[in-house]
Short mmCIF file of C-alpha atoms in Angstrom, two decimals:
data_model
loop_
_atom_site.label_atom_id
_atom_site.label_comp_id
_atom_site.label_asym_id
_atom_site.label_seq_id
_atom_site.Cartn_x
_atom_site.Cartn_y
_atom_site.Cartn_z
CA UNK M 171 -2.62 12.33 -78.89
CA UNK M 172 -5.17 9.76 -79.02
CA UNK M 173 -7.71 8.52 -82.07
CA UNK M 174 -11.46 8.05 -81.93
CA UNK M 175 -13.75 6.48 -84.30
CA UNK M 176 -17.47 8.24 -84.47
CA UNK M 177 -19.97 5.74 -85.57
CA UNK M 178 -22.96 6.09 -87.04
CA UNK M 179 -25.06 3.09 -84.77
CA UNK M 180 -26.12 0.13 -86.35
CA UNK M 181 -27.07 -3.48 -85.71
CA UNK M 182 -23.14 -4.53 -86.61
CA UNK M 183 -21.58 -1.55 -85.21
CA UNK M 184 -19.94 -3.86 -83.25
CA UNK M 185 -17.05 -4.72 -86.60
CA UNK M 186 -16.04 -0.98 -86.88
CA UNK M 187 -15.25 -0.64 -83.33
CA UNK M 188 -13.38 -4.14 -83.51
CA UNK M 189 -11.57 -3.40 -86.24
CA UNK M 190 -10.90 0.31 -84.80
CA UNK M 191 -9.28 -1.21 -81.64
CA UNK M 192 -7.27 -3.90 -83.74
CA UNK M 193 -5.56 -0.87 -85.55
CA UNK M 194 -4.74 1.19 -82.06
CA UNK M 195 -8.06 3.33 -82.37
CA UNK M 196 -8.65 4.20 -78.02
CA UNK M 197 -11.91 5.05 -78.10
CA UNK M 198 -15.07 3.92 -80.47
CA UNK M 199 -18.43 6.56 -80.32
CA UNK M 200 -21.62 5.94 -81.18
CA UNK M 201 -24.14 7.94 -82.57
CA UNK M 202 -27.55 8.94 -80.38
CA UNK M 203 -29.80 9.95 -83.31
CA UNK M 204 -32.83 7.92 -83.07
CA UNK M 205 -34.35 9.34 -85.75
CA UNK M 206 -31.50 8.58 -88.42
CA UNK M 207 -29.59 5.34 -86.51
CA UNK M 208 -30.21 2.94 -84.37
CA UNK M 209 -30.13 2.76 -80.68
CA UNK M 210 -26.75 3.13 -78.97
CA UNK M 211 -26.81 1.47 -75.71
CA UNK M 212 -27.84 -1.53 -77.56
CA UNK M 213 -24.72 -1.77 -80.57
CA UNK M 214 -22.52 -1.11 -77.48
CA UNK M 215 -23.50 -4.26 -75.76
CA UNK M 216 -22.40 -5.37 -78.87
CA UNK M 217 -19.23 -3.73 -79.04
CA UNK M 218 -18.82 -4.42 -75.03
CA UNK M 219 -18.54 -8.40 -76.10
CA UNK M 220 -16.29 -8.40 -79.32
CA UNK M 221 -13.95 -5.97 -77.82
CA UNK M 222 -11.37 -5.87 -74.73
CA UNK M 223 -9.68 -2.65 -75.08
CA UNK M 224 -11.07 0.19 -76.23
CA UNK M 225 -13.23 2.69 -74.84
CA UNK M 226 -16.60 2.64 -75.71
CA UNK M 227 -18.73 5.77 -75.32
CA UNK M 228 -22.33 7.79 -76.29
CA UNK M 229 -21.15 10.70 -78.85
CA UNK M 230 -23.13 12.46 -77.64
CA UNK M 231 -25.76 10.70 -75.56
CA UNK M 232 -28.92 13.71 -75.80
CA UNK M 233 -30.88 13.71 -72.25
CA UNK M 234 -34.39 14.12 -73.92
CA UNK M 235 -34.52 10.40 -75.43
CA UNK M 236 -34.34 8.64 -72.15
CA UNK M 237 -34.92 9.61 -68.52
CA UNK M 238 -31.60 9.78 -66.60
CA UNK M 239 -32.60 6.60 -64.72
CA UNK M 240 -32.64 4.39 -68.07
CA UNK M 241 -29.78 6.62 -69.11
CA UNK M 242 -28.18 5.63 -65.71
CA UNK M 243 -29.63 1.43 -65.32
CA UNK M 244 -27.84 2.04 -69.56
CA UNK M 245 -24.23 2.93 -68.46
CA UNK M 246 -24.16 0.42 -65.53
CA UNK M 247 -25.35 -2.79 -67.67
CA UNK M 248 -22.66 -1.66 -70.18
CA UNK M 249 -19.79 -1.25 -67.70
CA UNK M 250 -20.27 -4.63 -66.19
CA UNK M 251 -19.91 -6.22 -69.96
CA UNK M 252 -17.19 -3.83 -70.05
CA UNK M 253 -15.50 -2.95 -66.73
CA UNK M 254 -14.03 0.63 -67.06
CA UNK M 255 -14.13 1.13 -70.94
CA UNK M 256 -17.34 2.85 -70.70
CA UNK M 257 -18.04 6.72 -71.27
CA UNK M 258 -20.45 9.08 -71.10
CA UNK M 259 -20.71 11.70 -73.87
CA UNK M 260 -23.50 14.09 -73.87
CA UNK M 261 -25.06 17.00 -75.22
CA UNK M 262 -28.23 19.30 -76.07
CA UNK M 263 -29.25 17.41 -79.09
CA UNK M 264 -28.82 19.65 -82.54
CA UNK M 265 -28.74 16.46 -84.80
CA UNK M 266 -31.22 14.37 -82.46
CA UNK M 267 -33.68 17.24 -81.65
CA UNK M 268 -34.17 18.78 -84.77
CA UNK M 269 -34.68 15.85 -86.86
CA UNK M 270 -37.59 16.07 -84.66
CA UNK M 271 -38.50 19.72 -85.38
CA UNK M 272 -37.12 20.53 -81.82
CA UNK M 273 -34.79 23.04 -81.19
CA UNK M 274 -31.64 22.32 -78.43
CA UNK M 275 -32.44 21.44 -74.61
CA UNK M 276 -31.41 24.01 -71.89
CA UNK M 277 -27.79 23.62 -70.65
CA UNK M 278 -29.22 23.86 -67.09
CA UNK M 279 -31.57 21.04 -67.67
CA UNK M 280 -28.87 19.14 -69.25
CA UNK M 281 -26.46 19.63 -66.17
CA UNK M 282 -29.68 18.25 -63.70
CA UNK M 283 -30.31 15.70 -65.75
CA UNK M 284 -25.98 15.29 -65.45
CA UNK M 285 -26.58 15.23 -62.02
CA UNK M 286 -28.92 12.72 -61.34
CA UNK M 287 -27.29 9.61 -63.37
CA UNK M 288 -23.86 10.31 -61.97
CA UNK M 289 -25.87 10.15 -58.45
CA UNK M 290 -27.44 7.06 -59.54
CA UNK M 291 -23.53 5.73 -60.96
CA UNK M 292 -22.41 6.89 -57.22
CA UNK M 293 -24.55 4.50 -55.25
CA UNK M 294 -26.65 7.91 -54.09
CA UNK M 295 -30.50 8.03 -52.69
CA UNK M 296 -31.33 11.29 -54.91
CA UNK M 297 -34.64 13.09 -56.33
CA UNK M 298 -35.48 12.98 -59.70
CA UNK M 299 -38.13 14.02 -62.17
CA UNK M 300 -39.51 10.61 -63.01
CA UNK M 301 -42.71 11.27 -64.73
CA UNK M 302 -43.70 15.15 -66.05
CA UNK M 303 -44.02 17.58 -63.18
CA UNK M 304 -43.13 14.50 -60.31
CA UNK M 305 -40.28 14.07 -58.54
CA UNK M 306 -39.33 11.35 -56.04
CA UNK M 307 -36.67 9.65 -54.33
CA UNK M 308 -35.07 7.24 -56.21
CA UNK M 309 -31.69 4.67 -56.02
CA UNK M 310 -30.68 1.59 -57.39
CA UNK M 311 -32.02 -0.82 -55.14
CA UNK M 312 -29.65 -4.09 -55.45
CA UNK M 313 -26.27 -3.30 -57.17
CA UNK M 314 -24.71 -5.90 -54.53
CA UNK M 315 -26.08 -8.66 -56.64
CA UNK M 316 -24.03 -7.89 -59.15
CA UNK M 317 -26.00 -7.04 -62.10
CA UNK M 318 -24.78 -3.85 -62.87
CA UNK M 319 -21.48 -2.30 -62.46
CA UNK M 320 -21.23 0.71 -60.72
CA UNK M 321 -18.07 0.40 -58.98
CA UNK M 322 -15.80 1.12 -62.12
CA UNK M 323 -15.94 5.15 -63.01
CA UNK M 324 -17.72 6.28 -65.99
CA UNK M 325 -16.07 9.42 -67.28
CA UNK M 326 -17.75 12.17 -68.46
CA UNK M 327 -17.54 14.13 -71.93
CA UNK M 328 -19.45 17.18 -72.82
CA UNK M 329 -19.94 18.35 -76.29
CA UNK M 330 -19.66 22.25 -75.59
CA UNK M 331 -19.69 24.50 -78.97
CA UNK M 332 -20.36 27.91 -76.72
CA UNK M 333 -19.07 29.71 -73.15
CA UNK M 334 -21.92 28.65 -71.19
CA UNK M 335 -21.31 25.29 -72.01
CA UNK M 336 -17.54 25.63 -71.59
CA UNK M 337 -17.87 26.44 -68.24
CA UNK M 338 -20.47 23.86 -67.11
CA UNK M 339 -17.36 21.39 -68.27
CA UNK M 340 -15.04 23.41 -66.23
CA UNK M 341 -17.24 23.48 -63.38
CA UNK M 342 -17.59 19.47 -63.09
CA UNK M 343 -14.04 18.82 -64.08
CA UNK M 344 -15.10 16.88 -67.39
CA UNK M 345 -13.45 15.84 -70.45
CA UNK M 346 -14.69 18.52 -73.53
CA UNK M 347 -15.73 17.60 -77.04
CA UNK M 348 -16.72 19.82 -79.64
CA UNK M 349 -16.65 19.50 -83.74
CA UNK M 350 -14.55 21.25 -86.27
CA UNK M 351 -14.04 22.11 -89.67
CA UNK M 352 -10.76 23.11 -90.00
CA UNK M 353 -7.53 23.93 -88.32
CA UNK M 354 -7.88 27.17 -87.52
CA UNK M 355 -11.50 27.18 -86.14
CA UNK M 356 -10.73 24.00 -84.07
CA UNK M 357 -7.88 25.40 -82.50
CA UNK M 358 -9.86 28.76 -81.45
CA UNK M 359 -12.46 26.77 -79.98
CA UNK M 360 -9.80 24.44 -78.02
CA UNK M 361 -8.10 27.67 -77.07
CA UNK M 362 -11.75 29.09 -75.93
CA UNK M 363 -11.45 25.92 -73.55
CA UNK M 364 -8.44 25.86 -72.32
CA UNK M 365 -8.61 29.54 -70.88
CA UNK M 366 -12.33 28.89 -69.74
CA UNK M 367 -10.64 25.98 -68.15
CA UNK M 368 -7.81 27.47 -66.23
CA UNK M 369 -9.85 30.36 -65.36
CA UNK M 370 -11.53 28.25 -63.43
CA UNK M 371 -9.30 27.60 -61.28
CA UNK M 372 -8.33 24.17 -63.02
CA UNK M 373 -4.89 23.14 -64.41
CA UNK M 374 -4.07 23.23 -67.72
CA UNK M 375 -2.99 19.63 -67.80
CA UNK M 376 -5.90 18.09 -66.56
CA UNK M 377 -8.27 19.26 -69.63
CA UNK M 378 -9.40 16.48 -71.71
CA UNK M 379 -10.37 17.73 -75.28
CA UNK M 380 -11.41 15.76 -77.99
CA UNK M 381 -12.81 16.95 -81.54
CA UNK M 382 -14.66 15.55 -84.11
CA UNK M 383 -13.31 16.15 -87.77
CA UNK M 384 -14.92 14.26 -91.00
CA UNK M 385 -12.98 13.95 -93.72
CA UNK M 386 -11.52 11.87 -96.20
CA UNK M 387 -7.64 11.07 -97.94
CA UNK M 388 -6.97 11.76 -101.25
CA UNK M 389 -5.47 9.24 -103.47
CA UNK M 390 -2.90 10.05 -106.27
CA UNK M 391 -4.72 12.28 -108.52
CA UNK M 392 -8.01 12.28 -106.80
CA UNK M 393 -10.12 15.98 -106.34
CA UNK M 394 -12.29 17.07 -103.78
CA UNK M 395 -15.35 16.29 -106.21
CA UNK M 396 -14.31 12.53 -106.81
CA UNK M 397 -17.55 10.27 -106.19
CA UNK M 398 -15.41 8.96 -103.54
CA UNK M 399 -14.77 12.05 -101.30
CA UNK M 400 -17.92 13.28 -102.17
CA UNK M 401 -19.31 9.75 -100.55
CA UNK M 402 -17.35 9.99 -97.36
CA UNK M 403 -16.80 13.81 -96.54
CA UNK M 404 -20.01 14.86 -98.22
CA UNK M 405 -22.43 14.47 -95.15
CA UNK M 406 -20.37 16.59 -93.01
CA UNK M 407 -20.49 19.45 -95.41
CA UNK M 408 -23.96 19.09 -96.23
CA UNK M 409 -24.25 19.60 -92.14
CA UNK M 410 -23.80 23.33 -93.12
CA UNK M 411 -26.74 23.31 -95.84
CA UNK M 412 -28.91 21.75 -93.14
CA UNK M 413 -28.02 23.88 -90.55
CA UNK M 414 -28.72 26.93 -93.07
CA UNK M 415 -32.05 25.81 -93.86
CA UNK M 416 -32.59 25.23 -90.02
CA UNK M 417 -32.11 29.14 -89.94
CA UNK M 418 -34.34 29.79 -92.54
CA UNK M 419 -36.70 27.65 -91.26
CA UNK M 420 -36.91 27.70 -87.66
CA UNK M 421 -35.24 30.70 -86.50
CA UNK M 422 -32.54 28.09 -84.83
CA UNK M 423 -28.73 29.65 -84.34
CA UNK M 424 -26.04 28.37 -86.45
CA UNK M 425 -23.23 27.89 -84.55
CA UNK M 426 -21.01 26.86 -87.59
CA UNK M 427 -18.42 29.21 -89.50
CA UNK M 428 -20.35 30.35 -93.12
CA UNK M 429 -17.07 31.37 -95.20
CA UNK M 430 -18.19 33.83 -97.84
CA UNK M 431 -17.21 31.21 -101.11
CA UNK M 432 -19.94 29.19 -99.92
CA UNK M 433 -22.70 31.51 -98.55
CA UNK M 434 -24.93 31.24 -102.86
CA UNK M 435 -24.49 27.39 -102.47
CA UNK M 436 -25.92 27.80 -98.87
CA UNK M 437 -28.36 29.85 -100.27
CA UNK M 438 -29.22 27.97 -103.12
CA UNK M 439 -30.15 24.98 -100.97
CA UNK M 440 -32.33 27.16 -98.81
CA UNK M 441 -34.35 28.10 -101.31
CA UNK M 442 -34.77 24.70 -102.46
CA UNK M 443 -35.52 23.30 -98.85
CA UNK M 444 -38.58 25.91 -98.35
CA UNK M 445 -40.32 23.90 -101.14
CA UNK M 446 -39.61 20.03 -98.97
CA UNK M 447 -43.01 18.23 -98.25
CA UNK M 448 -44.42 17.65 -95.80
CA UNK M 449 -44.90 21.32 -95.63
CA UNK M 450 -45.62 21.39 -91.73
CA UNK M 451 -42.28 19.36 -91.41
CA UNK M 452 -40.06 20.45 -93.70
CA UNK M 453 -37.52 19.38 -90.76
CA UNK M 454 -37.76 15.46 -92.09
CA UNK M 455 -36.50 16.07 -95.52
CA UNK M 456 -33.59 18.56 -94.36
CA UNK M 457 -31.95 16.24 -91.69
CA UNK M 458 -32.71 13.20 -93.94
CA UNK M 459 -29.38 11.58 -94.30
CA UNK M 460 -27.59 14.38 -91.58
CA UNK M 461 -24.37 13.11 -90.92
CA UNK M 462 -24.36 9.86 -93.05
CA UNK M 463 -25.18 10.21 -96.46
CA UNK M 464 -26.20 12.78 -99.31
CA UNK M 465 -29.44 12.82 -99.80
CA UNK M 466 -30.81 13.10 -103.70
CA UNK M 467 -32.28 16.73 -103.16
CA UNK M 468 -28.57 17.93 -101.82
CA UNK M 469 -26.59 16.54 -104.21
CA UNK M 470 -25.94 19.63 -106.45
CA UNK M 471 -24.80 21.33 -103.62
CA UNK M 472 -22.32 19.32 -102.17
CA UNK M 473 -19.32 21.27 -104.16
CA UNK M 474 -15.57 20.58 -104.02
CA UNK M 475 -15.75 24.11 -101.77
CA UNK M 476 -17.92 22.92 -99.57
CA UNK M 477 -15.83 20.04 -98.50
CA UNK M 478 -12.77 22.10 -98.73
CA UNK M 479 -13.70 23.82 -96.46
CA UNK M 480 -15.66 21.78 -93.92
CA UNK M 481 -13.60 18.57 -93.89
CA UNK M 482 -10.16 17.31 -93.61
CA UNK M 483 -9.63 16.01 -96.65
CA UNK M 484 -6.52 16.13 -98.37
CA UNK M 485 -3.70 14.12 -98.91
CA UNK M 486 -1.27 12.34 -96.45
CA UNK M 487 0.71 14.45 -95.72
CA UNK M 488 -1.84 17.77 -95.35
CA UNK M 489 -3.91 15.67 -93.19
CA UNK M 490 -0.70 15.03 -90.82
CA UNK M 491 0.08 18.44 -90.96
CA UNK M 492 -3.32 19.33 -90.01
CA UNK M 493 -3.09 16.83 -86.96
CA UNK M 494 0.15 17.90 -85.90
CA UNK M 495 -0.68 21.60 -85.35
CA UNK M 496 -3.91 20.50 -83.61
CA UNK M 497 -2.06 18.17 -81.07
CA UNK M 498 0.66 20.71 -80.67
CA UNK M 499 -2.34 23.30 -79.42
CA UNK M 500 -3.24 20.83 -76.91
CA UNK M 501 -5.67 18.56 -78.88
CA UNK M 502 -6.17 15.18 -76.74
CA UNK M 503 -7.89 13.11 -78.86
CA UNK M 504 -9.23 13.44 -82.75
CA UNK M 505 -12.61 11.57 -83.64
CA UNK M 506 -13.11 10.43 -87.29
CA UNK M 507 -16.46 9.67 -88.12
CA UNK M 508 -16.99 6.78 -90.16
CA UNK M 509 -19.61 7.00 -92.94
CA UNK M 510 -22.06 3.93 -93.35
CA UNK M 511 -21.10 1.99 -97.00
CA UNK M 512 -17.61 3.80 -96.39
CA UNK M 513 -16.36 1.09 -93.72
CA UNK M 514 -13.18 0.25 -95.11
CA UNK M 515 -11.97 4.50 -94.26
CA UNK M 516 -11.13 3.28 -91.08
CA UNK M 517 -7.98 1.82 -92.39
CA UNK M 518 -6.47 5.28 -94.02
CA UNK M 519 -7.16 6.67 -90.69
CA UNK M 520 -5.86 4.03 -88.98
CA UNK M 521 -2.59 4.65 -90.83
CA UNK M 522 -2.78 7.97 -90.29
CA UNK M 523 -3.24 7.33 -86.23
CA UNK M 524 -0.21 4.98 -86.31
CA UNK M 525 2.02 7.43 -87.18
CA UNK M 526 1.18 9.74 -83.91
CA UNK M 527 1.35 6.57 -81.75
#
């Protein structure tokens, strides 16, 4: 099984995903949230130049920031600073789009807009929407001059939490992502996959799975509520207060498990987001900080349950134990995300990765 590092983007982004290949990390992800980090394609030029080995990728890459042929001109600048190490994650948008008080793009328009940049990577003449309601004709013009890279593949990963989605991966043959909380929901979603995957007329050995688990090791003594745990696991599980307020809020589906011994914090915090300013936008307080930090107004929420059961966090040898039953389901690769102040995580994880190698 391989090891991924997510990364929240920044200016520097460029030292985690050094550092993650020096300690035998494969792949290095960077967050498209334009709202909360900062632009992607850019930090993995970056990355492209202080690296030489591992993969370098959009997790996930939402369609709605960019057209597909920016998105598409994006992935061919980076894989000629970085011949072959470049990949393509994507998805509908939840953290993206409703920072923005939007809801998640259509899967169909997802798989066009899926279509046209891999016809662009493919040297193809295709038609495109390139301004609202127009379509035209469009191709890169003068890869021969060697500007871009389009030669090298870019492989595809789609971040698929529901059946429809499942089989769009099937159906193109791509590599699957999705996120999890814990063991036993991660490994019902992988097995989701896998069937939707062989039932599709696909062998078993060619799916590519990958999840995303936050977390954070314990040290001698430490509990789930030290400052420390609560600094690096604490965003994920206040992803569960957001997306309860979300609900609340916007009438937007929750796709994550709500175990009953944290539905009154859940609730709690939903009563406190209906009273977040700007009233017309109570969106911009709730995802403040989604993903990579607590936020003041969430702090009394974040309880040692909460990360229990959201997070692996634990100590050594749980966490192993964790990892070994989701490689032994068929697990290809597990992404930690790394949480901005919280740099130096990456080597307890890198440990931890060492001793699948």
């Amino acid at each position: 099984m391989e090891f991924g590092i997510g990364i929240p983007t920044a200016g520097d982004s460029w030292k985690v995903a050094q550092r993650a290949e020096e300690l035998g990390f494969t792949h290095a992800w960077f967050y498209d949230t334009q709202m909360l980090v900062a632009d992607p394609f850019v930090a993995m030029g970056g990355a492209a130049l202080k690296t030489s080995r591992i993969r370098l990728g959009t997790g996930v890459l939402v369609p709605t920031n960019r057209i597909p042929a920016v998105t598409a001109a994006g992935f061919a600048t980076l894989n000629a600073m970085a011949p072959g190490r470049i990949d393509f994650g994507v998805g509908t948008g939840f953290s993206a789009r409703r920072a923005m008080g939007l809801g998640a793009m259509k899967l169909a328009d997802m798989e066009e807009y899926i279509r046209v940049v891999y016809a662009l990577l493919n040297g193809e003449t295709t038609e495109a929407e390139v301004d609202p309601g127009v379509r035209k004709k469009i191709r890169f013009l003068n890869p021969e001059l060697g500007l871009i890279n389009i030669k090298d593949p870019v492989r595809l990963h789609i971040s698929a939490l529901g059946p429809k989605g499942r089989q769009m991966t099937a159906r193109h043959g791509a590599a699957w992502k999705t996120v999890m909380s814990g063991v036993d929901d991660g490994l019902a979603a992988l097995r989701g996959m896998q069937k939707t995957w062989t039932d599709s007329g696909r062998a078993a050995g060619d799916l590519y799975a990958s999840a995303w688990v936050w977390g954070c090791l314990l040290r001698d003594g430490e509990t789930l509520d030290s400052p420390r745990v609560r600094a690096e696991a604490g965003p994920r599980a206040a992803v569960l207060l957001h997306r309860a307020a979300d609900v609340d809020m916007e009438g937007w589906l929750n796709t994550s498990p709500v175990p009953d011994s944290v539905k009154a914090v859940l609730q709690g915090y939903v009563e406190a987001a209906r009273k977040f300013e700007p009233a017309d936008a109570r969106y911009l307080m709730n995802h403040t900080g989604h993903c990579v930090a607590i936020k003041p107004e969430e702090e009394r929420f974040i309880s040692a349950e909460l990360i229990r059961q959201t997070t692996f966090t634990g100590t050594e040898q749980d966490i192993k134990q964790r990892i070994e039953a989701m490689r032994d389901g068929g697990l290809s690769q597990l992404v930690i995300p790394i949480v901005p102040g919280h740099e130096s995580a990456i080597e307890d994880w890198g440990r931890i990765a060492k001793a699948f190698h």
